[in-house]
PDB file of C-alpha atoms (C1' of nucleotides) in Angstrom:
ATOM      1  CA  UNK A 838     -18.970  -7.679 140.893  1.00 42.00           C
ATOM      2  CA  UNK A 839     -20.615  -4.654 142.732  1.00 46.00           C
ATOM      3  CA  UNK A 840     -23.543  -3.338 143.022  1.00 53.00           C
ATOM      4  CA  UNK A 841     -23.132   0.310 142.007  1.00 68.00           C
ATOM      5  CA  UNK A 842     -22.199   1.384 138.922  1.00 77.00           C
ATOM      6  CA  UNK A 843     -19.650   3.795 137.752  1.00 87.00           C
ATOM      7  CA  UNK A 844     -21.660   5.406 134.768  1.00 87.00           C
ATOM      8  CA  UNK A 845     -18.813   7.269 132.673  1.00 92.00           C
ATOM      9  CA  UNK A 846     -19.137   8.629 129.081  1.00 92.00           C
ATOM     10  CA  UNK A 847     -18.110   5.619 126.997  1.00 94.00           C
ATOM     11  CA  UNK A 848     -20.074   2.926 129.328  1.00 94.00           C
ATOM     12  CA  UNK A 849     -23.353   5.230 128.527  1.00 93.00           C
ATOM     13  CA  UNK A 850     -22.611   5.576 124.832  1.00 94.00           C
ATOM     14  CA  UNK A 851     -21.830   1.886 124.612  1.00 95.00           C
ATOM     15  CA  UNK A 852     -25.317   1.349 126.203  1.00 92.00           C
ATOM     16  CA  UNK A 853     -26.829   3.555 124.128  1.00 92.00           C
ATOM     17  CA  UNK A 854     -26.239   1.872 120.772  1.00 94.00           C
ATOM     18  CA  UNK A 855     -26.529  -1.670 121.800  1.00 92.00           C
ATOM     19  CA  UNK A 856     -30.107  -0.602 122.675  1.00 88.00           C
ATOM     20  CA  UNK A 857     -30.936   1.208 119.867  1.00 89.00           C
ATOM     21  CA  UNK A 858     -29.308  -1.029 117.151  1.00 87.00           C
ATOM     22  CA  UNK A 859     -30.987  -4.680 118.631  1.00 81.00           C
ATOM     23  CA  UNK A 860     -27.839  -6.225 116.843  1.00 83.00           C
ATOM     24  CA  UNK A 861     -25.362  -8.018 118.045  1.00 85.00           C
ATOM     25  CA  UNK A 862     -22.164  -6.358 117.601  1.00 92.00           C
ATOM     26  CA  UNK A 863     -18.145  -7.449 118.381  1.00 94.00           C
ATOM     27  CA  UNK A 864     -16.145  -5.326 120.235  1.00 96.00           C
ATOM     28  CA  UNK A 865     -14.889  -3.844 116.597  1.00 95.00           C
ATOM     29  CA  UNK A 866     -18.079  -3.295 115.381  1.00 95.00           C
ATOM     30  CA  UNK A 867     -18.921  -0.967 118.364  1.00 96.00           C
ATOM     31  CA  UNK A 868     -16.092   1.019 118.296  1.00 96.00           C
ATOM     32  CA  UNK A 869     -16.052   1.956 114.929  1.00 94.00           C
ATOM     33  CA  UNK A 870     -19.604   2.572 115.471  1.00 94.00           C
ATOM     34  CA  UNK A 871     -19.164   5.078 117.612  1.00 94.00           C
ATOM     35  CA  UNK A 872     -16.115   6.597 116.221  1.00 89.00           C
ATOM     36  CA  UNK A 873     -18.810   9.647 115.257  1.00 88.00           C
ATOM     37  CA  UNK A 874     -20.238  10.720 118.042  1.00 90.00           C
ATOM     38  CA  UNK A 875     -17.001  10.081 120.598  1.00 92.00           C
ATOM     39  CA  UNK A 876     -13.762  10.615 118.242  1.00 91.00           C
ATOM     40  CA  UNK A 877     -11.605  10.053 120.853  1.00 91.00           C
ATOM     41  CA  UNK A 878     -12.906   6.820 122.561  1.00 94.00           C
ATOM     42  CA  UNK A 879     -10.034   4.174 122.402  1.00 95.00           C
ATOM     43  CA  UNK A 880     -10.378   0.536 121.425  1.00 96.00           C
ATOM     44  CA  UNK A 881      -8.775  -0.254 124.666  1.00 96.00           C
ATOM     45  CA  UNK A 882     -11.837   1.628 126.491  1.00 97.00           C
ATOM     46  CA  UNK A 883     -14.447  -0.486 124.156  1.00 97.00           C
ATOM     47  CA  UNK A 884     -12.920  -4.000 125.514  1.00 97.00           C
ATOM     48  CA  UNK A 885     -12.885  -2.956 129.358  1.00 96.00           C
ATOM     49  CA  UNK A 886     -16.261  -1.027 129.220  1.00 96.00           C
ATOM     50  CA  UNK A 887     -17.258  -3.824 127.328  1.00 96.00           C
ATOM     51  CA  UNK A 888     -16.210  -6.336 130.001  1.00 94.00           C
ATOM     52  CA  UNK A 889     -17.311  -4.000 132.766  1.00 93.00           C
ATOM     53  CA  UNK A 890     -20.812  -4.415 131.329  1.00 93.00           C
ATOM     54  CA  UNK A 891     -20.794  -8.181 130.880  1.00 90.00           C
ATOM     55  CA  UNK A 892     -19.490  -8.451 134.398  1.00 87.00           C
ATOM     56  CA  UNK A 893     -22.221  -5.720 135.916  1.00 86.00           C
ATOM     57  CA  UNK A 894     -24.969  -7.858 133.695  1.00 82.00           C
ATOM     58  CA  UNK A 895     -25.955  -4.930 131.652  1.00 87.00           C
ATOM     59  CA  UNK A 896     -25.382  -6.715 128.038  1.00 90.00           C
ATOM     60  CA  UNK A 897     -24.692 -10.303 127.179  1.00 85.00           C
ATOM     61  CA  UNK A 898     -21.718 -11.805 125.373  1.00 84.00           C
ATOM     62  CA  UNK A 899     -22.104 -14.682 123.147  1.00 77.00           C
ATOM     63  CA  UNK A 900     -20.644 -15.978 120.061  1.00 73.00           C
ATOM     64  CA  UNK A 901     -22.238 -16.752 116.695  1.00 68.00           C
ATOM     65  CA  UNK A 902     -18.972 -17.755 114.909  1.00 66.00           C
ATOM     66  CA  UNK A 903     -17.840 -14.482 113.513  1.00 71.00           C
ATOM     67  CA  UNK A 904     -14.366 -15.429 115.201  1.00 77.00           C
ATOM     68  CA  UNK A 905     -15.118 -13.039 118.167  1.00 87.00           C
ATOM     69  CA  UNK A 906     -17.728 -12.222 120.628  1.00 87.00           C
ATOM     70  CA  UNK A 907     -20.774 -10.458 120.134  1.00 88.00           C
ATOM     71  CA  UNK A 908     -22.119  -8.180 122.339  1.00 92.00           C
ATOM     72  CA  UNK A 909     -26.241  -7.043 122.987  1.00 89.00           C
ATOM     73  CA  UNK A 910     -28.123  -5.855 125.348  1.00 87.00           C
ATOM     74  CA  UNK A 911     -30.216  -7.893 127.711  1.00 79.00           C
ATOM     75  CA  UNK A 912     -33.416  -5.574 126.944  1.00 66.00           C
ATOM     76  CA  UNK A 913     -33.685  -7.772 124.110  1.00 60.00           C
ATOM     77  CA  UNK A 914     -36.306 -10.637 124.135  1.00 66.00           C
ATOM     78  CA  UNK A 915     -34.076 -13.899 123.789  1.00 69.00           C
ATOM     79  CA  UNK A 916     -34.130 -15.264 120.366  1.00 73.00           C
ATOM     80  CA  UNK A 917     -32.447 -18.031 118.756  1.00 82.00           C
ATOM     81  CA  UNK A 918     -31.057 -18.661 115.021  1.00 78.00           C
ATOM     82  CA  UNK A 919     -30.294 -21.584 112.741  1.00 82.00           C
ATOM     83  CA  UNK A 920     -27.768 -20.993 110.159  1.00 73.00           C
ATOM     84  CA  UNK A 921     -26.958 -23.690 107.987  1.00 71.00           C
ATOM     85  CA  UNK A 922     -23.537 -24.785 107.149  1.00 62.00           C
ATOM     86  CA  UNK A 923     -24.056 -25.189 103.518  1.00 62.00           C
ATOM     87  CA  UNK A 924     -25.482 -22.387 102.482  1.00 63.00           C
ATOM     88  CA  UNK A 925     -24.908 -19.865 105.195  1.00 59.00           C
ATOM     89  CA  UNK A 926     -28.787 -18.587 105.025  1.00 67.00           C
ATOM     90  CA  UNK A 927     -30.175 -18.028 108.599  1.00 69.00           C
ATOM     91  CA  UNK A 928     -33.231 -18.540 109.969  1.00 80.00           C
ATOM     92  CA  UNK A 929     -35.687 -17.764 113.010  1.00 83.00           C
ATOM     93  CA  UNK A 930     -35.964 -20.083 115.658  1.00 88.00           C
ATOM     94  CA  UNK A 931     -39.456 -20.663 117.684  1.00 88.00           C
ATOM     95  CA  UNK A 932     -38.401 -19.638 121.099  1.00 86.00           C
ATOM     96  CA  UNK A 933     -40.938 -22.130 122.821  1.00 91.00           C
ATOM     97  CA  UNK A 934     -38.728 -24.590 121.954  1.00 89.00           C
ATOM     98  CA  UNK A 935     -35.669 -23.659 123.579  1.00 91.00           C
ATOM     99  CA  UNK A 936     -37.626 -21.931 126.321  1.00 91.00           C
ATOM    100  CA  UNK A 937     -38.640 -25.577 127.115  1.00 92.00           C
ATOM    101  CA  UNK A 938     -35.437 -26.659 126.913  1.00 92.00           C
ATOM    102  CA  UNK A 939     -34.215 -24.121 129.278  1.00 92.00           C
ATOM    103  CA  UNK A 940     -36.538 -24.108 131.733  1.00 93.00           C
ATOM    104  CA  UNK A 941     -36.068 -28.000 131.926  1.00 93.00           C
ATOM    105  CA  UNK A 942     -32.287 -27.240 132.580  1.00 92.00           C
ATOM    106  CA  UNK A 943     -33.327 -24.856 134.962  1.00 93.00           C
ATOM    107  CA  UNK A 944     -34.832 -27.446 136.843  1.00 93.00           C
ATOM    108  CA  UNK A 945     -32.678 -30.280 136.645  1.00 93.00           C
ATOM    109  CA  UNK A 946     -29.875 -28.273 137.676  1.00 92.00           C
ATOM    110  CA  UNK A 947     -30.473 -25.587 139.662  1.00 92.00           C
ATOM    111  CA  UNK A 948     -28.620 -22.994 137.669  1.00 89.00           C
ATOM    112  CA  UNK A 949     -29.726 -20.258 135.643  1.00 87.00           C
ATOM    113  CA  UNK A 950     -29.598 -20.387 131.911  1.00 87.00           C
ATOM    114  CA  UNK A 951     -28.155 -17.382 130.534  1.00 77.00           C
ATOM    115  CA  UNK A 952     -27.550 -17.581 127.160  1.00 78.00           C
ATOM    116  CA  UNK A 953     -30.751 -15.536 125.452  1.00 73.00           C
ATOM    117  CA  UNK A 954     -28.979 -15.859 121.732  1.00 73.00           C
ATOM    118  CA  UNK A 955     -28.545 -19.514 120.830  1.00 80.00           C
ATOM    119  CA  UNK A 956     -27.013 -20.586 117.482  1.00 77.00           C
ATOM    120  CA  UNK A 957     -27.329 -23.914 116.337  1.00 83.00           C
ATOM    121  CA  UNK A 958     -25.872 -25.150 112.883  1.00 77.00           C
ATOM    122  CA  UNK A 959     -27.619 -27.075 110.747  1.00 81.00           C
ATOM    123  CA  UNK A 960     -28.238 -28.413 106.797  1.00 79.00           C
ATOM    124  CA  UNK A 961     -31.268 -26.704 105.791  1.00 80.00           C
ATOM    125  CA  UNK A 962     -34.461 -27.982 103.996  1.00 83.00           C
ATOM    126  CA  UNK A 963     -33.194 -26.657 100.828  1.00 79.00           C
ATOM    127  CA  UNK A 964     -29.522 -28.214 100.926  1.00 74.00           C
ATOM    128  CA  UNK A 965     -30.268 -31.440 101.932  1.00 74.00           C
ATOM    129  CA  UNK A 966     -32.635 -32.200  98.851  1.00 72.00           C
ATOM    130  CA  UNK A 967     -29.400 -30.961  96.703  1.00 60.00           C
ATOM    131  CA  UNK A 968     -27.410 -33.056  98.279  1.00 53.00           C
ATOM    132  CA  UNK A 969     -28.207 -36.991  98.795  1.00 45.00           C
ATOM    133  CA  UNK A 970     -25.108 -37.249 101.662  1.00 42.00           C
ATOM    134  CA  UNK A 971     -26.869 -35.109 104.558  1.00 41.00           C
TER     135      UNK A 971
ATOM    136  CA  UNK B 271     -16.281 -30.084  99.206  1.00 42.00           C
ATOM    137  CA  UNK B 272     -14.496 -32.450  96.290  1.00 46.00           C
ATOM    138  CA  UNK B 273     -15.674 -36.039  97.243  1.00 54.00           C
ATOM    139  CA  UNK B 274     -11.978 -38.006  96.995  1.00 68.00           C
ATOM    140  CA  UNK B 275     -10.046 -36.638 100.251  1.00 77.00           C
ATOM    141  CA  UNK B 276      -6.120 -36.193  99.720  1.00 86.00           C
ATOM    142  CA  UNK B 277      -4.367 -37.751 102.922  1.00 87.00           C
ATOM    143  CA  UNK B 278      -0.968 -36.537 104.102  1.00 92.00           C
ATOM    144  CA  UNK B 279       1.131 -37.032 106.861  1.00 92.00           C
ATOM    145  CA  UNK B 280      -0.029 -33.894 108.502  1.00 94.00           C
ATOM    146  CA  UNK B 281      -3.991 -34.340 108.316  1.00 94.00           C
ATOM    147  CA  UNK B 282      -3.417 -38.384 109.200  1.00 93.00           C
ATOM    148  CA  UNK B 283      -1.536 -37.676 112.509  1.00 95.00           C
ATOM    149  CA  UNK B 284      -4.364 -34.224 113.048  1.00 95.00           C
ATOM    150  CA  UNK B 285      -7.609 -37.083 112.467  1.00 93.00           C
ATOM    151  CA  UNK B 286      -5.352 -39.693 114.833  1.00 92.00           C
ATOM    152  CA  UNK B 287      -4.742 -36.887 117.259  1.00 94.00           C
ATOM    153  CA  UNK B 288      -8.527 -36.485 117.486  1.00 93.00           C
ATOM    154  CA  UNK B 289      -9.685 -39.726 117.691  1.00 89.00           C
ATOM    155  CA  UNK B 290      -7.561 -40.725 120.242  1.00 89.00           C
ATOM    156  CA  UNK B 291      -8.039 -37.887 122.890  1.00 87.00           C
ATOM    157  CA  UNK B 292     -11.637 -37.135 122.604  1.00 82.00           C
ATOM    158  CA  UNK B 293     -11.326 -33.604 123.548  1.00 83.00           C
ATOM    159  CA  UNK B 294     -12.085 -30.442 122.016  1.00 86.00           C
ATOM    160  CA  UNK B 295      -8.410 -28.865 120.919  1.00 93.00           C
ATOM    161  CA  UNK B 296      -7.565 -25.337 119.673  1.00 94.00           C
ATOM    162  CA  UNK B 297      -5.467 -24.898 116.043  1.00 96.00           C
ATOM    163  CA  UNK B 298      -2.482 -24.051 118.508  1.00 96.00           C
ATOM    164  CA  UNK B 299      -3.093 -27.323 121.220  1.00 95.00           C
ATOM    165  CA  UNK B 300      -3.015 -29.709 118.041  1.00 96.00           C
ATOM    166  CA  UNK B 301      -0.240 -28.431 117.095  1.00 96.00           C
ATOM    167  CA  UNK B 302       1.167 -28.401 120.444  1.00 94.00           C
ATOM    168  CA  UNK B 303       0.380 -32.113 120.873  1.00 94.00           C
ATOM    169  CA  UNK B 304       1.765 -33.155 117.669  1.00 94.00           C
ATOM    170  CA  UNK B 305       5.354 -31.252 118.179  1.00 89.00           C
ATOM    171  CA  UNK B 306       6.767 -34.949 119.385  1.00 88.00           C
ATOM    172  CA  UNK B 307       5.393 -36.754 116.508  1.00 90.00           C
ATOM    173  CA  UNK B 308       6.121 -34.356 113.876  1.00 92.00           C
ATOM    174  CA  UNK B 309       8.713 -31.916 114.735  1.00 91.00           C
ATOM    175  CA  UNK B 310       8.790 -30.037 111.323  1.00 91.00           C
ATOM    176  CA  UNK B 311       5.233 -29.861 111.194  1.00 95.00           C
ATOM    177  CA  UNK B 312       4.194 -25.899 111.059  1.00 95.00           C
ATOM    178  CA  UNK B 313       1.328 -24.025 112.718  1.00 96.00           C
ATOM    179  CA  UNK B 314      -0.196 -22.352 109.574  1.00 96.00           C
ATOM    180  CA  UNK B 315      -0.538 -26.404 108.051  1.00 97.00           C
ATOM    181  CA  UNK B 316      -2.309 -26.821 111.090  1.00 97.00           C
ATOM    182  CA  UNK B 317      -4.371 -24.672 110.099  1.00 97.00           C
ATOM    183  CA  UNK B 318      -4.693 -25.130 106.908  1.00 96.00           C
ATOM    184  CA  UNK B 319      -4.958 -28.904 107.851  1.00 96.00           C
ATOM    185  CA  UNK B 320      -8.229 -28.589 110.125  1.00 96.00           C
ATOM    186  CA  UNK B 321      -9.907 -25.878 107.497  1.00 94.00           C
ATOM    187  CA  UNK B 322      -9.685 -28.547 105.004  1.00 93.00           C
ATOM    188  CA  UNK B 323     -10.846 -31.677 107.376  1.00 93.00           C
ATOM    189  CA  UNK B 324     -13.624 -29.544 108.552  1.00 90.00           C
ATOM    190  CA  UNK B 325     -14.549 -28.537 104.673  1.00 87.00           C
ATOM    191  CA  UNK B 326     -14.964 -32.325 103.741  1.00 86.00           C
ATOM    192  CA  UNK B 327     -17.133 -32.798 107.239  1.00 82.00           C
ATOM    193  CA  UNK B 328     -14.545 -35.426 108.940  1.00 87.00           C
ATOM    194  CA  UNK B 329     -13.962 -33.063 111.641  1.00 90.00           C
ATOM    195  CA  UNK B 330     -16.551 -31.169 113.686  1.00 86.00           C
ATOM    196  CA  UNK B 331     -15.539 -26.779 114.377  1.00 85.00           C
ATOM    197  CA  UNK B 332     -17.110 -25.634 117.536  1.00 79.00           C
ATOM    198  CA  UNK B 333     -17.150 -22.600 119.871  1.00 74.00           C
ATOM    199  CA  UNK B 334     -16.584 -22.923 123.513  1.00 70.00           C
ATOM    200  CA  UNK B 335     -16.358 -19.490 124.550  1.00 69.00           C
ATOM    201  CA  UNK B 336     -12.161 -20.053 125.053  1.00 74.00           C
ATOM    202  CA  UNK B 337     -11.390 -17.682 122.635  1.00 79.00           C
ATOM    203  CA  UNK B 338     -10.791 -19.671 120.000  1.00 88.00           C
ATOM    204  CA  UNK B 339     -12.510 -22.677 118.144  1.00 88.00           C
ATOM    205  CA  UNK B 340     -11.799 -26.087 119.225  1.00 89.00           C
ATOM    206  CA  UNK B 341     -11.744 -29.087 116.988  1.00 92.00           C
ATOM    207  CA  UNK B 342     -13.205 -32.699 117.503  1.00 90.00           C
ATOM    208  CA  UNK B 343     -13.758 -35.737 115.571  1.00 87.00           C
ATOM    209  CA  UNK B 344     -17.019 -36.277 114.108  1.00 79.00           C
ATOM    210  CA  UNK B 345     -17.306 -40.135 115.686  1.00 66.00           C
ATOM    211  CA  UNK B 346     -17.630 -38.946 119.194  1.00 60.00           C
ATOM    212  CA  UNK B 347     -20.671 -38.894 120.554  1.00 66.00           C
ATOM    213  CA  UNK B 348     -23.124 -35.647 120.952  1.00 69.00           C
ATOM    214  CA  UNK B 349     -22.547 -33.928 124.113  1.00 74.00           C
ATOM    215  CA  UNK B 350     -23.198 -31.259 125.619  1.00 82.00           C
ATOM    216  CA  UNK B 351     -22.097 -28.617 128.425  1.00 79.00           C
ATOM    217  CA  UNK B 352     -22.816 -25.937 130.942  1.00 83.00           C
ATOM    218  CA  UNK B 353     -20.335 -23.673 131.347  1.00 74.00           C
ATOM    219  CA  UNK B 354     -20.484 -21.171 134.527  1.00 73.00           C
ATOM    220  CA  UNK B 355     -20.069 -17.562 133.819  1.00 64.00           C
ATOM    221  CA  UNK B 356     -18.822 -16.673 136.790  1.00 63.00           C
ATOM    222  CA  UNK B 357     -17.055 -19.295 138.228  1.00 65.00           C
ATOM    223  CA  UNK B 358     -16.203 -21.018 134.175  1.00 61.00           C
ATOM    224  CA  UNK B 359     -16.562 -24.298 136.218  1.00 69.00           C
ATOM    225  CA  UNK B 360     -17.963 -26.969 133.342  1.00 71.00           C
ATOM    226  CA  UNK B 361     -21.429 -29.554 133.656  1.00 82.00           C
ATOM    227  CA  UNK B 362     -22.106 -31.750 131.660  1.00 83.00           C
ATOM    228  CA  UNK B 363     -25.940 -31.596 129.741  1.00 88.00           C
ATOM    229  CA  UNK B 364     -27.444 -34.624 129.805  1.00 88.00           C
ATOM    230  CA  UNK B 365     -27.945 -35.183 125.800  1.00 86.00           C
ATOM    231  CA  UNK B 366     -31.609 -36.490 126.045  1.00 90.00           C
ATOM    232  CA  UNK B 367     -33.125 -32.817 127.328  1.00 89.00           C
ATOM    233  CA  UNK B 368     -30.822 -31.399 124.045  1.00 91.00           C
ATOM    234  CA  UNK B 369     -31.939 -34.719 121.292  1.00 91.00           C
ATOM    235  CA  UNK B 370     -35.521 -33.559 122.240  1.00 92.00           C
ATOM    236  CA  UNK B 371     -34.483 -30.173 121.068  1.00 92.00           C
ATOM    237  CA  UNK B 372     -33.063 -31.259 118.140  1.00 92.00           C
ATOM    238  CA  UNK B 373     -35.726 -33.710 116.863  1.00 93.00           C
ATOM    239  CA  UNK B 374     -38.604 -30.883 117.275  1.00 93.00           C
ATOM    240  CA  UNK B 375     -36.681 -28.983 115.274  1.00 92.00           C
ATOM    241  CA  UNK B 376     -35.642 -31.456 112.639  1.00 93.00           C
ATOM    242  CA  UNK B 377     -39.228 -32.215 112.521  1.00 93.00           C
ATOM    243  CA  UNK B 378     -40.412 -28.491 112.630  1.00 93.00           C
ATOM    244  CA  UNK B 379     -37.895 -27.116 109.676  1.00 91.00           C
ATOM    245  CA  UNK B 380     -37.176 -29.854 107.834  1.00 91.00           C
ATOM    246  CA  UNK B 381     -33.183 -29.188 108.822  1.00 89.00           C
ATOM    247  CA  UNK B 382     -30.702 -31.266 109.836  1.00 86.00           C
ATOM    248  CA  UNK B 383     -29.254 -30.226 112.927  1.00 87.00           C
ATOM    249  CA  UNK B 384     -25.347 -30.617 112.933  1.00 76.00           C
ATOM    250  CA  UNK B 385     -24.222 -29.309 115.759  1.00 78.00           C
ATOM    251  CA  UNK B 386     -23.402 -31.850 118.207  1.00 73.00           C
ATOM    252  CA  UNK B 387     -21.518 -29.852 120.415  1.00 73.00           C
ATOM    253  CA  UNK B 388     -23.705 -27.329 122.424  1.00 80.00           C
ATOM    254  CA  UNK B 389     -22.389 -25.137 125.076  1.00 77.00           C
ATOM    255  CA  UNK B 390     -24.934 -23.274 127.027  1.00 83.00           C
ATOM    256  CA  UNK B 391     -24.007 -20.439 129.343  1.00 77.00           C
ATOM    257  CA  UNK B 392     -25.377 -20.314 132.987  1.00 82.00           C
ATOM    258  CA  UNK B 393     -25.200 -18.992 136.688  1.00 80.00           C
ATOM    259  CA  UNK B 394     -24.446 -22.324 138.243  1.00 82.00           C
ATOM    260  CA  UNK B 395     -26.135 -23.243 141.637  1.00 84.00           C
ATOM    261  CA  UNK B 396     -23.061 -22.415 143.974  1.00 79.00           C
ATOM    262  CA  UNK B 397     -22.548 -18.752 142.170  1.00 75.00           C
ATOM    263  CA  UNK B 398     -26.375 -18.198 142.189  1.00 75.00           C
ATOM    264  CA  UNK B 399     -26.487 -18.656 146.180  1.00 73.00           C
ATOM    265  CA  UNK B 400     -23.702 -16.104 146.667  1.00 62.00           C
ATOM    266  CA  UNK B 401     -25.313 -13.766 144.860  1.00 55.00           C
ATOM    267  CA  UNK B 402     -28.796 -12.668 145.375  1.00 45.00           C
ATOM    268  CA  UNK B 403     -29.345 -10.903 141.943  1.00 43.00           C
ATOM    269  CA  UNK B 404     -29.468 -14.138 139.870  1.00 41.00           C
TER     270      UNK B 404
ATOM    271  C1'  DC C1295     -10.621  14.507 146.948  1.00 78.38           C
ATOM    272  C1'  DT C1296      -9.767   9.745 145.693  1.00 78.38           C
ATOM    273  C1'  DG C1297     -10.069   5.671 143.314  1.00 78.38           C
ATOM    274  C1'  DA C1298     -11.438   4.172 139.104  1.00 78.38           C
ATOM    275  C1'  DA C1299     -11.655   4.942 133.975  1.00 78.38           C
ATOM    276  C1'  DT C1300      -9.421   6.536 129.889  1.00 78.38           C
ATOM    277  C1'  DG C1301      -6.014   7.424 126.084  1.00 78.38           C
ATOM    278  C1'  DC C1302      -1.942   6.177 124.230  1.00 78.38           C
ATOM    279  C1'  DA C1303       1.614   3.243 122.925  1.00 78.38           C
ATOM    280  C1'  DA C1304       3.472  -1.003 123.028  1.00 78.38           C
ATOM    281  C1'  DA C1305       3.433  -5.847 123.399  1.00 78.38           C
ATOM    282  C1'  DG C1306       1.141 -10.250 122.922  1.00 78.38           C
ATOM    283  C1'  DA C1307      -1.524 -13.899 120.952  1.00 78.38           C
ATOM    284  C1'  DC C1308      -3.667 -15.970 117.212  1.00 78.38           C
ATOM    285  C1'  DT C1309      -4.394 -16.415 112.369  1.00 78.38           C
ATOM    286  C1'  DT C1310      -3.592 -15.689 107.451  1.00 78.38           C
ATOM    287  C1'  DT C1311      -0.878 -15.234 103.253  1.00 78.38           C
ATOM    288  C1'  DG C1312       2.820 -15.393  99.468  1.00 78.38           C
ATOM    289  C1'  DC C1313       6.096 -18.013  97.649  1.00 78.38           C
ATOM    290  C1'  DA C1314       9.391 -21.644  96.829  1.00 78.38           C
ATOM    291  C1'  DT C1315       9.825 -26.490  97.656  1.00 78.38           C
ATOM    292  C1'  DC C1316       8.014 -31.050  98.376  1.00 78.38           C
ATOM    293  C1'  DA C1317       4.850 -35.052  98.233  1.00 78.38           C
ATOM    294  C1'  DG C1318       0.537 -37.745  97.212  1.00 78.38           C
ATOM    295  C1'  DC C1319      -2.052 -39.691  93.725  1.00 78.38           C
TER     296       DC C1319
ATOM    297  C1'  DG D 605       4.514 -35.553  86.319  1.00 78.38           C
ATOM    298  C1'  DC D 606       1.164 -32.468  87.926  1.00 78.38           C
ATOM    299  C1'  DT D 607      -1.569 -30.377  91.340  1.00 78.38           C
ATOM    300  C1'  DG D 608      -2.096 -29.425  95.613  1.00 78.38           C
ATOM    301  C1'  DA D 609       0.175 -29.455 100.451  1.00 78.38           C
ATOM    302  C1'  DT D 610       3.818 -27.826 103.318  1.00 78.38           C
ATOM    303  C1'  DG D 611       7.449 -24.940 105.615  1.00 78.38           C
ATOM    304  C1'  DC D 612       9.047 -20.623 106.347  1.00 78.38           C
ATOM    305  C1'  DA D 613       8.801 -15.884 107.064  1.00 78.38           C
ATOM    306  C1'  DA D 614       6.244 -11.999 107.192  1.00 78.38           C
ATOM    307  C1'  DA D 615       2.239  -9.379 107.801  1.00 78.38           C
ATOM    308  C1'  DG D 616      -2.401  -8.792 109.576  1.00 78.38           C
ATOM    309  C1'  DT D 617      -5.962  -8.667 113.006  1.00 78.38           C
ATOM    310  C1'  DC D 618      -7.737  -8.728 117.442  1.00 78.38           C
ATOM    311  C1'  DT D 619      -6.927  -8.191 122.297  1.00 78.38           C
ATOM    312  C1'  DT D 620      -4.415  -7.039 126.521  1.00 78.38           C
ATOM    313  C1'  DT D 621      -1.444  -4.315 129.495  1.00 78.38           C
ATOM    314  C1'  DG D 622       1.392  -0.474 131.824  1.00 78.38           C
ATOM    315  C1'  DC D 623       1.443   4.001 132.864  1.00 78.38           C
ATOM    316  C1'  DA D 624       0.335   8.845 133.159  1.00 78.38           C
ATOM    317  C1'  DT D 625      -3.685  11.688 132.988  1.00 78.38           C
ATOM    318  C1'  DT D 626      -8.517  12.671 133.573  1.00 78.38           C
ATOM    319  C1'  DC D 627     -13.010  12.154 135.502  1.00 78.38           C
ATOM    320  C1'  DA D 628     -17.214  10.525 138.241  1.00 78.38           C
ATOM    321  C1'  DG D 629     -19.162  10.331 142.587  1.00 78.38           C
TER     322       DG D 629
END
DNA sequence: CTGAATGCAAAGACTTTGCATCAGC
DNA sequence: GCTGATGCAAAGTCTTTGCATTCAG
């Protein structure tokens, strides 16, 4: 990890449309995103710029269970979703309360938190009243 | 989900597997593991074995950022981890800061949360005093 | 100018699928 | 006995790597 950073063509473009999307995108997902505006820009390129970024703390990697790791930038505020396992339907977490939890962590441990996309799985309201078991 | 749960060779020695190690295993270290016990048993069952122990809830499916998922038996007990992003050295969370979490949130959205397995990414102490950016 | 980034092609790892056979209930 | 599970083989998807070329600083 250095300091300086090598900006080349597909790093910038990369940057460029995980800021203006605000989504959180796989390494796919960007790459055929950008298939547009830079036809020649090879998957290859995606991972390692991808990786490049992560490592230079530009964007953040985390995974929401798609099978493979989503990428965003870390412009974005954190934010935090509950998907339920029945029903798949996904909902808005408060912040404050994993801000809370964080910042406890922070303390207790003396280590940064860096996740700023937490997933947690759950049954929601509406599943558990269909069904008596959860 | 079908109520009545169809028990085979393959999905008795997967639960046993589980129970007895207490760790989180990938589709391919189950199968791994099991090679011994039942040489004729095939990769894709294995698969096909923990999708279907997973569907009827007697297994828990969670994500620690190794690439793939890793599988776990429902009995053990919530716990939780830090994992380094630098260094990938592993913490454990001490469960009461995350069962506050999950019980304002219970209470909050009326949702069961099910995910007893949370990993949250950090710069650890030792990696954060080596580098001055974090 | 020089080392690092890229494109391309190929290999690698993990996962899924179709189909014939086998086994649990 | 019947339906669903398994083994096998093959294909599919995602990711990584080696090497020659190109590019940013």
């Amino acid at each position: 990890m250095q300091n300086s950073i090598r900006l080349t063509s597909a790093r910038k473009a990369i940057l460029d449309l995980l800021q203006s999307t605000h989504k959180h995108l796989t390494a796919q997902e960007v790459h055929k995103q950008l298939k547009d505006r830079l036809p020649s820009l090879n998957l290859s390129t995606v991972y390692r710029s991808l990786e490049y970024l992560v490592d230079h703390q530009l964007i953040s990697v985390s995974d929401m269970g798609v099978g493979s790791p989503v990428y965003a930038t870390l412009g974005d505020q954190p934010h935090h979703h509950l998907v339920c396992q029945n029903c798949h339907q996904i909902f808005d977490l408060d912040s404050g309360f994993v801000d809370d939890l964080f910042s406890k962590i922070e303390d207790r441990y003396q280590a940064k938190v860096v996740t700023n996309h937490l997933v947690l799985f759950v049954i929601c309201e509406n599943c558990r009243s269909k069904n008596r078991r959860n």
